[in-house]
Amino acid sequence: MALALELDQVSRSYGAVVAVDSVSLDVEGGEFVTLLGPSGSGKTTTLRLIGGFERPNGGAISIAGRRVDHLPPYKRNTATIFQSGALFPHKTVAENIAYGLRMHAMNPSLIRERVGEALGIVQMGGFEERYPSQLSGGQKQRVALARSLALRPSLLLFDEPLSALDLSLRLQLRADIKRLHDELQFTAIYVTHDQSEAMAMSSRVAIMNCGRIEQVAPPQQIYNEPANEFVYSFIGESCCLPVRIDDGAARDQQGRPVDIRLAEPPSSGAWRLYLRPSRIRIGNEAHGCANTARGRVRFTEFLGDFNRYHLVAGGLEFFCDRAGERQYQIGEEVEAGWDTGDMKVFAA
Amino acid sequence: MTEAALAQSVGSGRLAGISVTVWRAAGIVFASFVTLYVLIPIGVTIAMSFNDGSFIRFPITSWSLRWYEGFFASTRWTQALANSLVIALGTTVISTVSGILAAWTFDRYNLPLKNVIYVLIMLPLFTPGVVLGLGIAIAFGGIEIGGWSFFGSRGSVVIAHSLWAMPLVFMLMEATFRTVDRRIIEASYDLGGRPVRTFFEIVLPMVSTGVISSALFAFVISLNEFVMALFLTSRGTQTLPVLMWLSLRSAGTPELAVTAVVLATAVFACMSLVMVWYVRQLRKLGR
Amino acid sequence: MSGAQQVTSAGHRDAMLARPAMKFERLVPWALVAPALVIALVFFGLPILNTLRMSFNLHVDQRVYVPGFTLDQYWMLVKNPIFSGSILTTVKLSLICAFSAVTIGYGFALLVWIGPPLWRVGFIGLALCPLLISEISIIFGWWMFFPKTGLLSHTLLSAGLIEDRFSLMYTEFAALVGLTYLTLPFSFFIILSILDGIDKRLLEASSDLGAGPLTTFREVMLPLTWPGMLVAFAHAFIWAMGTYATPSALGPDTLWTIGFLVQEQMLGRHNWPMASALAIVLVVGVASIMLLMRRLMARGGRFHD
């Protein structure tokens, strides 16, 4: 069976600015693939290329095995859910949902059936005659989702649909979209800059940076086996320790020795050590760790579920999180430790 | 009063006590002066239209509707009124359609020489009516197509009036289209709406307020304009303002006041219709 | 899935026709802009060029025009005091009119700006009136107000302020009153739109720093609003230059403006070349005002940055 979506070396540039730089991506039917990246990484442009709102400068885009690069949006079998919902303000909810079906010359009774069905799916039954201005932000997004689902497109495109909503609503809609995907098994491309959203919903995540895809993998793999330094630093919280190694001994960038002991020190040279703050142990718990560092507490932050201790060791600064009461005071010397598997080393 | 707000917010210094009173008085005087200035010709005209006498002379001693009866009984005046309305409607249609299409193009597409085209479309609006009237009369005065002569026809006036109305529609609609959320148009394309259907079913209803207002402006401009019409009409196609001008030059009677009132009534009736429509629209979408 | 199926098949056909579709696509904007462009080119560009050409034709033997090439008309504009005088009169009248329109418009806009919101609607409606009423009706209104038998004279006489009836009709003052009436709404709305963009708290800030109303006006309001005043002035000036009915109907018989002479030469004397030359002078005048305004605005922009 043909792939639901196939991007082959797709590029898009605006004058000298390259927004999308030969991106390739294969998506199977029923997959939920998220494009995740900082702003300006080309994720939205990629989505707009798939939807047909932009034309690529090079490469090929195929949807369900059919080349679509030069087709306008109204000839592509995709449906986009926009950030703002982009509902037609002068049409009722029912008219909004019926619009796409009418454009495809469906017969009226079938349209009515589909509209009702779509509203049921997004739990918006009874809102048929409302105008968009009478809906809340979350309701608008539900209607937008229903409008796209009603068309039964071969590809659903989400353009940061939740970013304009407040936190509780965002979590609720996130769960709803996930549930709908499990039930209906549609194929979705989802653009976001919110990693927790990406991690929670996706079957695979594509990390984008500077117009390129850095890594495509299931969420767990992205988190545990980042392909490169960018992915590691972008996903989750991390501390970066820029060090110089001379014959197994660590120094800071100014060349002063620091009290860091590594079980398997890399060869001599400049390196960046990355650690997850949640995986660093501190104080007594650090005893017996393969890797340790001694530092002084510079300041602490109370962050609800845990305390965050900011430590200085020579010219290096890092932080670690620990649940429970605050145990260490400012200025106190403490030991921090971590397992070799929790550390990533990248050449500087 | 109004100036008091300024004085209060500004003159909190030593002279505040005196300034508030002085500024307030100045404000009232000035506001009354402007109000009077604007209302004098209007009030005089309305009063004179109900005069029973045959001459324009104050004080008015007796009142009647006889000049109104005279106006609607005279085929010369009613013919001119009809001409005015037909020309104004023609101008509205031509300038609204061409202005909206051009504004839409400027909003959605890239054209070479966009700036030149922009200036070319806008320039007629800043050209005096005498120049436009003269130019068209000279350039197209001799044109005849199968016995129908362009000069003196209502069509020639419609075209001339469109030179003012079209740029105005273009300007207003360009600003209006800029307020339309691009995503909504993209959503329509995305759902399978082709450009033409999207334009009529999504874009136009969204900017309907702008469309109606600019059509109203076009209508009013054409209805009131008389310099170009003076150059381009013949006896049978004279508009109301042209006939008024010619009558004023020969002899002014209260009949002219009636004409002025009728002309203004036509304008304000259109405005009221638009207002009613606008309020209904608000009630439908808002609430 | 019938809808989706249809899209697929239609899309496939179009994919194969992609190339001609692209070419057609490039013509779409031209087709859309065509009606406006045709109106502008054929009924504005062509007549203006034609008028320019006409202004160089000969006018002999009382014929409307004789094809040829002469600078006679333009030479006449300089030499003949009737024409040179009319140019001066027009400029002078327009300058005074623009000045009073901007002054009154500014004051009124300021009043509306700081006044209570309830007044705002009423005053804006009031300012709209002159825009919505035909120039000819306004002329007629003043025509009934100024003469000996008019309302002004009658009112003053009844109030006992004057001894005998008097007339202000056919004076330059009456012409100016009429012209300013026509241009006032433009300057009012232009200046009001500028004022609406100003944060009213600036006034409070200025008074907090100890400035009186006049100082505040000079130091805060004037620098912020002068570009708007300039635009309003230019608009009023251009508009006043182009009108001919108001000055000729309300002013004295000797008050000949360019617009009046265009009409007189064209419809009265059937001298097309002369009428054209006068029209060209008018166009050049309007164009140079607009260019001058742009230059001044550009300089102002630099100052503000």
mmCIF file with all atom_site columns, N, CA, C and O in Angstrom, chain A residues 311-342:
data_model
loop_
_atom_site.group_PDB
_atom_site.id
_atom_site.type_symbol
_atom_site.label_atom_id
_atom_site.label_alt_id
_atom_site.label_comp_id
_atom_site.label_asym_id
_atom_site.label_entity_id
_atom_site.label_seq_id
_atom_site.pdbx_PDB_ins_code
_atom_site.Cartn_x
_atom_site.Cartn_y
_atom_site.Cartn_z
_atom_site.occupancy
_atom_site.B_iso_or_equiv
_atom_site.pdbx_formal_charge
_atom_site.auth_seq_id
_atom_site.auth_comp_id
_atom_site.auth_asym_id
_atom_site.auth_atom_id
_atom_site.pdbx_PDB_model_num
ATOM 1   N N  . LEU A 1 311 ? 24.210 24.637 41.302 1.00 0.00 ? 311 LEU A N  1
ATOM 2   C CA . LEU A 1 311 ? 25.540 24.385 41.854 1.00 0.00 ? 311 LEU A CA 1
ATOM 3   C C  . LEU A 1 311 ? 26.602 25.032 40.978 1.00 0.00 ? 311 LEU A C  1
ATOM 4   O O  . LEU A 1 311 ? 26.441 25.153 39.768 1.00 0.00 ? 311 LEU A O  1
ATOM 5   N N  . VAL A 1 312 ? 27.722 25.423 41.647 1.00 0.00 ? 312 VAL A N  1
ATOM 6   C CA . VAL A 1 312 ? 28.883 25.908 40.905 1.00 0.00 ? 312 VAL A CA 1
ATOM 7   C C  . VAL A 1 312 ? 30.063 25.031 41.255 1.00 0.00 ? 312 VAL A C  1
ATOM 8   O O  . VAL A 1 312 ? 30.315 24.774 42.433 1.00 0.00 ? 312 VAL A O  1
ATOM 9   N N  . ALA A 1 313 ? 30.740 24.595 40.217 1.00 0.00 ? 313 ALA A N  1
ATOM 10  C CA . ALA A 1 313 ? 31.983 23.871 40.442 1.00 0.00 ? 313 ALA A CA 1
ATOM 11  C C  . ALA A 1 313 ? 33.041 24.535 39.580 1.00 0.00 ? 313 ALA A C  1
ATOM 12  O O  . ALA A 1 313 ? 33.008 24.389 38.358 1.00 0.00 ? 313 ALA A O  1
ATOM 13  N N  . GLY A 1 314 ? 33.919 25.303 40.190 1.00 0.00 ? 314 GLY A N  1
ATOM 14  C CA . GLY A 1 314 ? 34.886 26.067 39.414 1.00 0.00 ? 314 GLY A CA 1
ATOM 15  C C  . GLY A 1 314 ? 34.145 27.028 38.510 1.00 0.00 ? 314 GLY A C  1
ATOM 16  O O  . GLY A 1 314 ? 33.281 27.777 38.951 1.00 0.00 ? 314 GLY A O  1
ATOM 17  N N  . GLY A 1 315 ? 34.438 26.957 37.206 1.00 0.00 ? 315 GLY A N  1
ATOM 18  C CA . GLY A 1 315 ? 33.767 27.838 36.262 1.00 0.00 ? 315 GLY A CA 1
ATOM 19  C C  . GLY A 1 315 ? 32.512 27.208 35.686 1.00 0.00 ? 315 GLY A C  1
ATOM 20  O O  . GLY A 1 315 ? 31.933 27.733 34.740 1.00 0.00 ? 315 GLY A O  1
ATOM 21  N N  . LEU A 1 316 ? 32.075 26.061 36.197 1.00 0.00 ? 316 LEU A N  1
ATOM 22  C CA . LEU A 1 316 ? 30.922 25.359 35.630 1.00 0.00 ? 316 LEU A CA 1
ATOM 23  C C  . LEU A 1 316 ? 29.687 25.555 36.493 1.00 0.00 ? 316 LEU A C  1
ATOM 24  O O  . LEU A 1 316 ? 29.784 25.577 37.718 1.00 0.00 ? 316 LEU A O  1
ATOM 25  N N  . GLU A 1 317 ? 28.557 25.715 35.838 1.00 0.00 ? 317 GLU A N  1
ATOM 26  C CA . GLU A 1 317 ? 27.317 25.824 36.592 1.00 0.00 ? 317 GLU A CA 1
ATOM 27  C C  . GLU A 1 317 ? 26.356 24.760 36.099 1.00 0.00 ? 317 GLU A C  1
ATOM 28  O O  . GLU A 1 317 ? 26.266 24.509 34.900 1.00 0.00 ? 317 GLU A O  1
ATOM 29  N N  . PHE A 1 318 ? 25.648 24.112 37.023 1.00 0.00 ? 318 PHE A N  1
ATOM 30  C CA . PHE A 1 318 ? 24.614 23.177 36.615 1.00 0.00 ? 318 PHE A CA 1
ATOM 31  C C  . PHE A 1 318 ? 23.562 23.117 37.710 1.00 0.00 ? 318 PHE A C  1
ATOM 32  O O  . PHE A 1 318 ? 23.720 23.737 38.773 1.00 0.00 ? 318 PHE A O  1
ATOM 33  N N  . PHE A 1 319 ? 22.482 22.406 37.440 1.00 0.00 ? 319 PHE A N  1
ATOM 34  C CA . PHE A 1 319 ? 21.456 22.327 38.477 1.00 0.00 ? 319 PHE A CA 1
ATOM 35  C C  . PHE A 1 319 ? 20.876 20.928 38.518 1.00 0.00 ? 319 PHE A C  1
ATOM 36  O O  . PHE A 1 319 ? 20.955 20.166 37.547 1.00 0.00 ? 319 PHE A O  1
ATOM 37  N N  . CYS A 1 320 ? 20.347 20.577 39.704 1.00 0.00 ? 320 CYS A N  1
ATOM 38  C CA . CYS A 1 320 ? 19.698 19.278 39.811 1.00 0.00 ? 320 CYS A CA 1
ATOM 39  C C  . CYS A 1 320 ? 18.424 19.423 40.630 1.00 0.00 ? 320 CYS A C  1
ATOM 40  O O  . CYS A 1 320 ? 18.295 20.322 41.452 1.00 0.00 ? 320 CYS A O  1
ATOM 41  N N  . ASP A 1 321 ? 17.478 18.540 40.344 1.00 0.00 ? 321 ASP A N  1
ATOM 42  C CA . ASP A 1 321 ? 16.174 18.622 40.996 1.00 0.00 ? 321 ASP A CA 1
ATOM 43  C C  . ASP A 1 321 ? 16.066 17.502 42.026 1.00 0.00 ? 321 ASP A C  1
ATOM 44  O O  . ASP A 1 321 ? 16.499 16.371 41.797 1.00 0.00 ? 321 ASP A O  1
ATOM 45  N N  . ARG A 1 322 ? 15.453 17.834 43.139 1.00 0.00 ? 322 ARG A N  1
ATOM 46  C CA . ARG A 1 322 ? 15.276 16.810 44.173 1.00 0.00 ? 322 ARG A CA 1
ATOM 47  C C  . ARG A 1 322 ? 13.956 17.049 44.874 1.00 0.00 ? 322 ARG A C  1
ATOM 48  O O  . ARG A 1 322 ? 13.674 18.167 45.293 1.00 0.00 ? 322 ARG A O  1
ATOM 49  N N  . ALA A 1 323 ? 13.158 15.973 44.993 1.00 0.00 ? 323 ALA A N  1
ATOM 50  C CA . ALA A 1 323 ? 11.848 16.109 45.638 1.00 0.00 ? 323 ALA A CA 1
ATOM 51  C C  . ALA A 1 323 ? 12.020 16.244 47.146 1.00 0.00 ? 323 ALA A C  1
ATOM 52  O O  . ALA A 1 323 ? 13.071 15.926 47.691 1.00 0.00 ? 323 ALA A O  1
ATOM 53  N N  . GLY A 1 324 ? 11.025 16.732 47.811 1.00 0.00 ? 324 GLY A N  1
ATOM 54  C CA . GLY A 1 324 ? 11.028 16.799 49.275 1.00 0.00 ? 324 GLY A CA 1
ATOM 55  C C  . GLY A 1 324 ? 11.489 18.146 49.795 1.00 0.00 ? 324 GLY A C  1
ATOM 56  O O  . GLY A 1 324 ? 11.601 19.115 49.063 1.00 0.00 ? 324 GLY A O  1
ATOM 57  N N  . GLU A 1 325 ? 11.711 18.204 51.105 1.00 0.00 ? 325 GLU A N  1
ATOM 58  C CA . GLU A 1 325 ? 12.100 19.434 51.773 1.00 0.00 ? 325 GLU A CA 1
ATOM 59  C C  . GLU A 1 325 ? 13.436 19.939 51.246 1.00 0.00 ? 325 GLU A C  1
ATOM 60  O O  . GLU A 1 325 ? 14.250 19.177 50.747 1.00 0.00 ? 325 GLU A O  1
ATOM 61  N N  . ARG A 1 326 ? 13.667 21.249 51.439 1.00 0.00 ? 326 ARG A N  1
ATOM 62  C CA . ARG A 1 326 ? 14.965 21.785 51.045 1.00 0.00 ? 326 ARG A CA 1
ATOM 63  C C  . ARG A 1 326 ? 16.006 21.308 52.054 1.00 0.00 ? 326 ARG A C  1
ATOM 64  O O  . ARG A 1 326 ? 15.826 21.464 53.256 1.00 0.00 ? 326 ARG A O  1
ATOM 65  N N  . GLN A 1 327 ? 17.084 20.704 51.558 1.00 0.00 ? 327 GLN A N  1
ATOM 66  C CA . GLN A 1 327 ? 18.047 20.101 52.462 1.00 0.00 ? 327 GLN A CA 1
ATOM 67  C C  . GLN A 1 327 ? 19.373 20.835 52.497 1.00 0.00 ? 327 GLN A C  1
ATOM 68  O O  . GLN A 1 327 ? 20.102 20.732 53.462 1.00 0.00 ? 327 GLN A O  1
ATOM 69  N N  . TYR A 1 328 ? 19.686 21.556 51.451 1.00 0.00 ? 328 TYR A N  1
ATOM 70  C CA . TYR A 1 328 ? 21.018 22.164 51.395 1.00 0.00 ? 328 TYR A CA 1
ATOM 71  C C  . TYR A 1 328 ? 20.871 23.667 51.330 1.00 0.00 ? 328 TYR A C  1
ATOM 72  O O  . TYR A 1 328 ? 19.988 24.198 50.649 1.00 0.00 ? 328 TYR A O  1
ATOM 73  N N  . GLN A 1 329 ? 21.753 24.359 52.041 1.00 0.00 ? 329 GLN A N  1
ATOM 74  C CA . GLN A 1 329 ? 21.668 25.808 52.127 1.00 0.00 ? 329 GLN A CA 1
ATOM 75  C C  . GLN A 1 329 ? 22.636 26.456 51.147 1.00 0.00 ? 329 GLN A C  1
ATOM 76  O O  . GLN A 1 329 ? 23.571 25.819 50.662 1.00 0.00 ? 329 GLN A O  1
ATOM 77  N N  . ILE A 1 330 ? 22.403 27.724 50.900 1.00 0.00 ? 330 ILE A N  1
ATOM 78  C CA . ILE A 1 330 ? 23.283 28.462 49.991 1.00 0.00 ? 330 ILE A CA 1
ATOM 79  C C  . ILE A 1 330 ? 24.694 28.481 50.562 1.00 0.00 ? 330 ILE A C  1
ATOM 80  O O  . ILE A 1 330 ? 24.891 28.703 51.772 1.00 0.00 ? 330 ILE A O  1
ATOM 81  N N  . GLY A 1 331 ? 25.657 28.201 49.738 1.00 0.00 ? 331 GLY A N  1
ATOM 82  C CA . GLY A 1 331 ? 27.055 28.221 50.158 1.00 0.00 ? 331 GLY A CA 1
ATOM 83  C C  . GLY A 1 331 ? 27.561 26.859 50.616 1.00 0.00 ? 331 GLY A C  1
ATOM 84  O O  . GLY A 1 331 ? 28.762 26.653 50.759 1.00 0.00 ? 331 GLY A O  1
ATOM 85  N N  . GLU A 1 332 ? 26.666 25.913 50.833 1.00 0.00 ? 332 GLU A N  1
ATOM 86  C CA . GLU A 1 332 ? 27.061 24.593 51.320 1.00 0.00 ? 332 GLU A CA 1
ATOM 87  C C  . GLU A 1 332 ? 27.768 23.806 50.220 1.00 0.00 ? 332 GLU A C  1
ATOM 88  O O  . GLU A 1 332 ? 27.411 23.907 49.052 1.00 0.00 ? 332 GLU A O  1
ATOM 89  N N  . GLU A 1 333 ? 28.761 23.031 50.605 1.00 0.00 ? 333 GLU A N  1
ATOM 90  C CA . GLU A 1 333 ? 29.441 22.159 49.644 1.00 0.00 ? 333 GLU A CA 1
ATOM 91  C C  . GLU A 1 333 ? 28.684 20.846 49.557 1.00 0.00 ? 333 GLU A C  1
ATOM 92  O O  . GLU A 1 333 ? 28.354 20.250 50.585 1.00 0.00 ? 333 GLU A O  1
ATOM 93  N N  . VAL A 1 334 ? 28.346 20.390 48.359 1.00 0.00 ? 334 VAL A N  1
ATOM 94  C CA . VAL A 1 334 ? 27.652 19.108 48.221 1.00 0.00 ? 334 VAL A CA 1
ATOM 95  C C  . VAL A 1 334 ? 28.268 18.318 47.085 1.00 0.00 ? 334 VAL A C  1
ATOM 96  O O  . VAL A 1 334 ? 28.962 18.854 46.221 1.00 0.00 ? 334 VAL A O  1
ATOM 97  N N  . GLU A 1 335 ? 27.950 17.031 47.098 1.00 0.00 ? 335 GLU A N  1
ATOM 98  C CA . GLU A 1 335 ? 28.422 16.182 46.024 1.00 0.00 ? 335 GLU A CA 1
ATOM 99  C C  . GLU A 1 335 ? 27.233 15.804 45.151 1.00 0.00 ? 335 GLU A C  1
ATOM 100 O O  . GLU A 1 335 ? 26.147 15.537 45.656 1.00 0.00 ? 335 GLU A O  1
ATOM 101 N N  . ALA A 1 336 ? 27.433 15.826 43.832 1.00 0.00 ? 336 ALA A N  1
ATOM 102 C CA . ALA A 1 336 ? 26.400 15.400 42.898 1.00 0.00 ? 336 ALA A CA 1
ATOM 103 C C  . ALA A 1 336 ? 26.925 14.210 42.115 1.00 0.00 ? 336 ALA A C  1
ATOM 104 O O  . ALA A 1 336 ? 28.134 14.128 41.865 1.00 0.00 ? 336 ALA A O  1
ATOM 105 N N  . GLY A 1 337 ? 26.026 13.299 41.772 1.00 0.00 ? 337 GLY A N  1
ATOM 106 C CA . GLY A 1 337 ? 26.492 12.120 41.053 1.00 0.00 ? 337 GLY A CA 1
ATOM 107 C C  . GLY A 1 337 ? 25.481 11.634 40.044 1.00 0.00 ? 337 GLY A C  1
ATOM 108 O O  . GLY A 1 337 ? 24.291 11.921 40.162 1.00 0.00 ? 337 GLY A O  1
ATOM 109 N N  . TRP A 1 338 ? 25.948 10.925 39.035 1.00 0.00 ? 338 TRP A N  1
ATOM 110 C CA . TRP A 1 338 ? 25.044 10.397 38.022 1.00 0.00 ? 338 TRP A CA 1
ATOM 111 C C  . TRP A 1 338 ? 25.631 9.150  37.368 1.00 0.00 ? 338 TRP A C  1
ATOM 112 O O  . TRP A 1 338 ? 26.839 8.923  37.426 1.00 0.00 ? 338 TRP A O  1
ATOM 113 N N  . ASP A 1 339 ? 24.777 8.360  36.756 1.00 0.00 ? 339 ASP A N  1
ATOM 114 C CA . ASP A 1 339 ? 25.245 7.159  36.073 1.00 0.00 ? 339 ASP A CA 1
ATOM 115 C C  . ASP A 1 339 ? 25.722 7.522  34.679 1.00 0.00 ? 339 ASP A C  1
ATOM 116 O O  . ASP A 1 339 ? 25.250 8.494  34.078 1.00 0.00 ? 339 ASP A O  1
ATOM 117 N N  . THR A 1 340 ? 26.629 6.715  34.181 1.00 0.00 ? 340 THR A N  1
ATOM 118 C CA . THR A 1 340 ? 27.200 7.019  32.873 1.00 0.00 ? 340 THR A CA 1
ATOM 119 C C  . THR A 1 340 ? 26.130 7.068  31.787 1.00 0.00 ? 340 THR A C  1
ATOM 120 O O  . THR A 1 340 ? 26.171 7.876  30.879 1.00 0.00 ? 340 THR A O  1
ATOM 121 N N  . GLY A 1 341 ? 25.117 6.193  31.917 1.00 0.00 ? 341 GLY A N  1
ATOM 122 C CA . GLY A 1 341 ? 24.051 6.156  30.917 1.00 0.00 ? 341 GLY A CA 1
ATOM 123 C C  . GLY A 1 341 ? 23.212 7.423  30.869 1.00 0.00 ? 341 GLY A C  1
ATOM 124 O O  . GLY A 1 341 ? 22.548 7.701  29.871 1.00 0.00 ? 341 GLY A O  1
ATOM 125 N N  . ASP A 1 342 ? 23.226 8.201  31.930 1.00 0.00 ? 342 ASP A N  1
ATOM 126 C CA . ASP A 1 342 ? 22.414 9.414  31.965 1.00 0.00 ? 342 ASP A CA 1
ATOM 127 C C  . ASP A 1 342 ? 23.165 10.627 31.437 1.00 0.00 ? 342 ASP A C  1
ATOM 128 O O  . ASP A 1 342 ? 22.657 11.740 31.484 1.00 0.00 ? 342 ASP A O  1
#
